[in-house]
C-alpha positions as a printed Julia matrix, in Angstrom:
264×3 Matrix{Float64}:
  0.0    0.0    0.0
  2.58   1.89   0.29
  2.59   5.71   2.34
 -0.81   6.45   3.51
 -0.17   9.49   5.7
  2.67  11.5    7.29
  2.91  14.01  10.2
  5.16  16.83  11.02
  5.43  16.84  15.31
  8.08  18.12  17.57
  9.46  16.45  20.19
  9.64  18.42  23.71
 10.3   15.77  26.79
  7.87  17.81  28.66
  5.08  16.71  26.73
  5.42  13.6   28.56
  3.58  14.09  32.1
  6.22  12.42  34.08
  9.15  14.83  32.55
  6.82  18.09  32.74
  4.91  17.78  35.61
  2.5   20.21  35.31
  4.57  21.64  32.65
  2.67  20.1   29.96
 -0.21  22.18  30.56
  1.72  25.34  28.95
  1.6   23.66  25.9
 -1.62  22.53  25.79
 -2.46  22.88  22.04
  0.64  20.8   21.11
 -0.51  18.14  23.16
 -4.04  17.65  22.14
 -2.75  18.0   18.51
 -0.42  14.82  19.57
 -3.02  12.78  20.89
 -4.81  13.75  17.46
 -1.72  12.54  15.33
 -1.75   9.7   17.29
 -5.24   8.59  16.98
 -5.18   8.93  13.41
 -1.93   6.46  12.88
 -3.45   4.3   15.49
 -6.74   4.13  13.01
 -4.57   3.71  10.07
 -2.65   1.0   11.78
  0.33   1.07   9.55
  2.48  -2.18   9.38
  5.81   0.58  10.0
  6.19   3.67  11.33
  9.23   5.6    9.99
 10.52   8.49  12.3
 12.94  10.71  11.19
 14.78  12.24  13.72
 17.45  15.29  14.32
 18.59  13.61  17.86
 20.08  10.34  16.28
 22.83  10.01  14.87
 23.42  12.79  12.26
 27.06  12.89  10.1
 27.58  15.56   7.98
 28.23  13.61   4.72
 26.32  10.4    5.31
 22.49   9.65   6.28
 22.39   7.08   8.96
 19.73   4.5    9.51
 19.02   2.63  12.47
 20.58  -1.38  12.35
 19.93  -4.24  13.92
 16.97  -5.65  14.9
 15.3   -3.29  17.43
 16.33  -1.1   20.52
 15.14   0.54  23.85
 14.56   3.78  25.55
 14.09   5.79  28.38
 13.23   9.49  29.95
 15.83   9.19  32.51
 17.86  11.76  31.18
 14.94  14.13  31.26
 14.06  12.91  35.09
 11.38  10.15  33.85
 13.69   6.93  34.12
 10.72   5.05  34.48
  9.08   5.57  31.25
 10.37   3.47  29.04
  9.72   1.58  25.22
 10.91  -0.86  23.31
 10.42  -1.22  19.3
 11.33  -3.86  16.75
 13.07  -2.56  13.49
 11.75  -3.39   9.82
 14.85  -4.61   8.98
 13.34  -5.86   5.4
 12.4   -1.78   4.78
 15.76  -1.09   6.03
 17.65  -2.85   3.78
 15.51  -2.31   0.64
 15.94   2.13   1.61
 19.76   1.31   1.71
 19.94  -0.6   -1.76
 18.12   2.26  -3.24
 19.14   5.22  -1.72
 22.92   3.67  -3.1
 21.7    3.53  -6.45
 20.54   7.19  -6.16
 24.27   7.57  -5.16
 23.41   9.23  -1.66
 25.28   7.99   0.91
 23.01   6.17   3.99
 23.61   3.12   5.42
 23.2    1.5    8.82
 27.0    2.0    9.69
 28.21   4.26  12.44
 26.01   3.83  15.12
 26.86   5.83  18.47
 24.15   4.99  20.66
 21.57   1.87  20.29
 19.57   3.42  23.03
 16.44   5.64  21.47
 16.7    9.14  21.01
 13.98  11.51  22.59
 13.24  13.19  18.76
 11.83   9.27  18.5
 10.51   8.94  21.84
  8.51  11.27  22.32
  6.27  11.17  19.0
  6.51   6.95  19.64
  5.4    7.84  23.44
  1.88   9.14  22.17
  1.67   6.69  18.99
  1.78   3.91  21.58
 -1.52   4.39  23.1
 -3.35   3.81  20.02
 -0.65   1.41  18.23
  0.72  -1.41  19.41
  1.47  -4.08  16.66
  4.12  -1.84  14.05
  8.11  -1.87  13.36
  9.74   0.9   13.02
 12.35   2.54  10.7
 14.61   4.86  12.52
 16.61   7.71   9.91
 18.5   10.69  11.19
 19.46  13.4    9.44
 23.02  14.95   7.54
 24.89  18.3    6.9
 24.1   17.13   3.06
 22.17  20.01   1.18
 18.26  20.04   1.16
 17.87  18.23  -2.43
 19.65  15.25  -0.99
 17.63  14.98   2.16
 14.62  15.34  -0.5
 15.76  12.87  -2.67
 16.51  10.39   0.43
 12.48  10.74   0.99
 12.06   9.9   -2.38
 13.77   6.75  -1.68
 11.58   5.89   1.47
  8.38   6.39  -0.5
  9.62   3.94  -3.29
 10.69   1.49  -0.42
  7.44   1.74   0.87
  5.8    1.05  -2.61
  8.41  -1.66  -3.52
  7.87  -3.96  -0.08
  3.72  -2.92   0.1
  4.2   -1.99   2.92
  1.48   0.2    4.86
  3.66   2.72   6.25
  3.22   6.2    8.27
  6.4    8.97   8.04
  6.3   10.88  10.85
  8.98  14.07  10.99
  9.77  15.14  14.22
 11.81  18.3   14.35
 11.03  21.79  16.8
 11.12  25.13  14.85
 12.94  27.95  16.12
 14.92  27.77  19.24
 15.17  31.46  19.03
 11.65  33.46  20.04
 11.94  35.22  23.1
 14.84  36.67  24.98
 14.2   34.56  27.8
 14.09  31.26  25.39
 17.13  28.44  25.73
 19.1   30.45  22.68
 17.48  34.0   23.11
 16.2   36.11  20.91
 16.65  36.68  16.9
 14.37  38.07  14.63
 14.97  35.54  12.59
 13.22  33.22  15.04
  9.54  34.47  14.31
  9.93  34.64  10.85
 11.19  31.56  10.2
  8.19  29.83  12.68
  5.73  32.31   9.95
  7.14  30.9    6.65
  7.44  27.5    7.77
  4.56  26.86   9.26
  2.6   28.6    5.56
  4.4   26.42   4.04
  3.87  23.27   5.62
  0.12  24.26   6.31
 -0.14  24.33   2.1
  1.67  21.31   1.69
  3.95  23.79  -0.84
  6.95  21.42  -0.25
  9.18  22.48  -2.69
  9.29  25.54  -1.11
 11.48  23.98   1.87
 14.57  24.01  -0.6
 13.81  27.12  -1.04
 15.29  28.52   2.78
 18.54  29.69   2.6
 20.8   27.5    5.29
 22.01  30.81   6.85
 18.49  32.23   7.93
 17.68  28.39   8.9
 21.1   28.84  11.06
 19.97  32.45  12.51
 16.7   31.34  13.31
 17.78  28.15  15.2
 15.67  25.73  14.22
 15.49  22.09  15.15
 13.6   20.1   12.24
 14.07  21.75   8.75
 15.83  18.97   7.52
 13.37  16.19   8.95
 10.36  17.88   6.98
 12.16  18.04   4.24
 12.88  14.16   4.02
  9.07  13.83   4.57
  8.36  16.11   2.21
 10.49  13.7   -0.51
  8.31  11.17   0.5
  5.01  12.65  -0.59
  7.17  13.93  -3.91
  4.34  13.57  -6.79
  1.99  12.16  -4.3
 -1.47  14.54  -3.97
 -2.2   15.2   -0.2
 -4.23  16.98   1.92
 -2.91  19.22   4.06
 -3.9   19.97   7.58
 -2.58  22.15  10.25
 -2.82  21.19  13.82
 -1.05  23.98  15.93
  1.62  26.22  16.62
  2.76  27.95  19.98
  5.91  29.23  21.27
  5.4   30.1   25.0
  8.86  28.59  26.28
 10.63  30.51  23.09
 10.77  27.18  21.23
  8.54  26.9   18.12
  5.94  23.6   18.35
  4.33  23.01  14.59
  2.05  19.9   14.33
  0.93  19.45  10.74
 -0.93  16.0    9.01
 -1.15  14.96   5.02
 -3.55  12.33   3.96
């Protein structure tokens, strides 16, 4: 069947009650747009999830994709030792993105792991799919200092891997906007913090994709975001492919942009 939906999230640890305690609440909208995201995969009930994530492993000349057969997690370094997951990998969709992502000439593979353990840019989006999904593998790809075309043509790749094995699959992108919205944020204040949170979040909201290449890297750097990259791969995915676009929510209150966004 292929890709039948994908889902741009962010991944904040303090969505998770036991890291925010109380927290949470301040980012309310985010979190009610999760459970939404989550109920919709969980009513899809893909055979793989694929999560792209900033916090894994990330090279700057080479994509790298999760080996082996499966690995664990856990909050503790957020507080929350005690919430903790477990997934299986697709290692047949694994394989199959690696073959073809070589013959596209991009350079992804499974080698140079650092950590097995999960990151929380996958934990936190798996955290919520798990209460509606229980029976899925997953497929686990971080990103690269490679230019935006490649990351795009990398989702290419994962859609035709998806088409090539049948299998029913869900992308989800998890990546934060800007790190930089309010002077008393992690990374302070920039203007282009707010602007960047604006385009993306027009862009993503029209499903205008090709527009992502469009960013130049140096207001991307000035505006410290999190995800670009991640949407783009997603974005590659759903190359050709007519969606509908929906967006979620959007709020900033701890000076860190939160964009939920869904394409059926």
């Amino acid at each position: 069947m292929g890709i039948t939906a994908a889902f741009m999230v962010p991944h904040p640890p303090l969505l998770v009650p036991e890291v925010g305690r109380g927290e949470e609440k301040k980012i309310q909208r985010t979190a009610d747009a999760y459970e939404e995201v989550a109920r919709r995969i969980g009513a899809l009930m893909p055979e793989t999830v694929l999560v792209i994530s900033p916090h894994q492993a990330m090279y700057a000349d080479y994509f790298h994709i999760s080996p082996g057969t499966g690995a664990k997690g856990d909050f503790g370094q957020f507080g929350a030792g005690g919430v903790r997951m477990g997934v299986s990998y697709d290692t047949a969709f694994v394989k199959e993105l690696c073959r073809r992502a070589g013959a596209r000439g991009l350079p992804a593979g499974t080698e140079g792991e650092r950590d097995r353990r999960l990151d929380h840019g996958t934990m936190v989006p798996l955290y919520f799919v798990g209460r509606y999904l229980k029976d899925y593998q997953l497929v686990r790809v971080g990103l690269s200092g490679l230019p935006f075309p490649m990351h795009y043509a990398l989702g290419k790749c994962i859609r035709e891997t998806a088409d090539a094995l049948g299998r029913r699959t869900v992308v989800v992108a998890s990546g934060d906007l800007s790190h930089r919205l309010k002077a008393d944020g992690p990374y302070g204040y920039q203007k282009e913090g707010p602007e960047y949170d604006r385009k993306l979040m027009d862009v993503m909201g029209r499903a205008a994709f090709l527009e992502l290449l469009d960013f130049p890297e140096s207001f991307c750097s000035k505006a410290g975001e999190c995800g670009h990259r991640s949407f783009v791969i997603m974005a590659g995915a759903l190359d050709k492919v007519q969606v509908t676009p929906e967006r979620l929510s959007y709020e900033g209150p701890f000076g860190v942009g939160y964009g939920v966004c869904a394409y059926t």
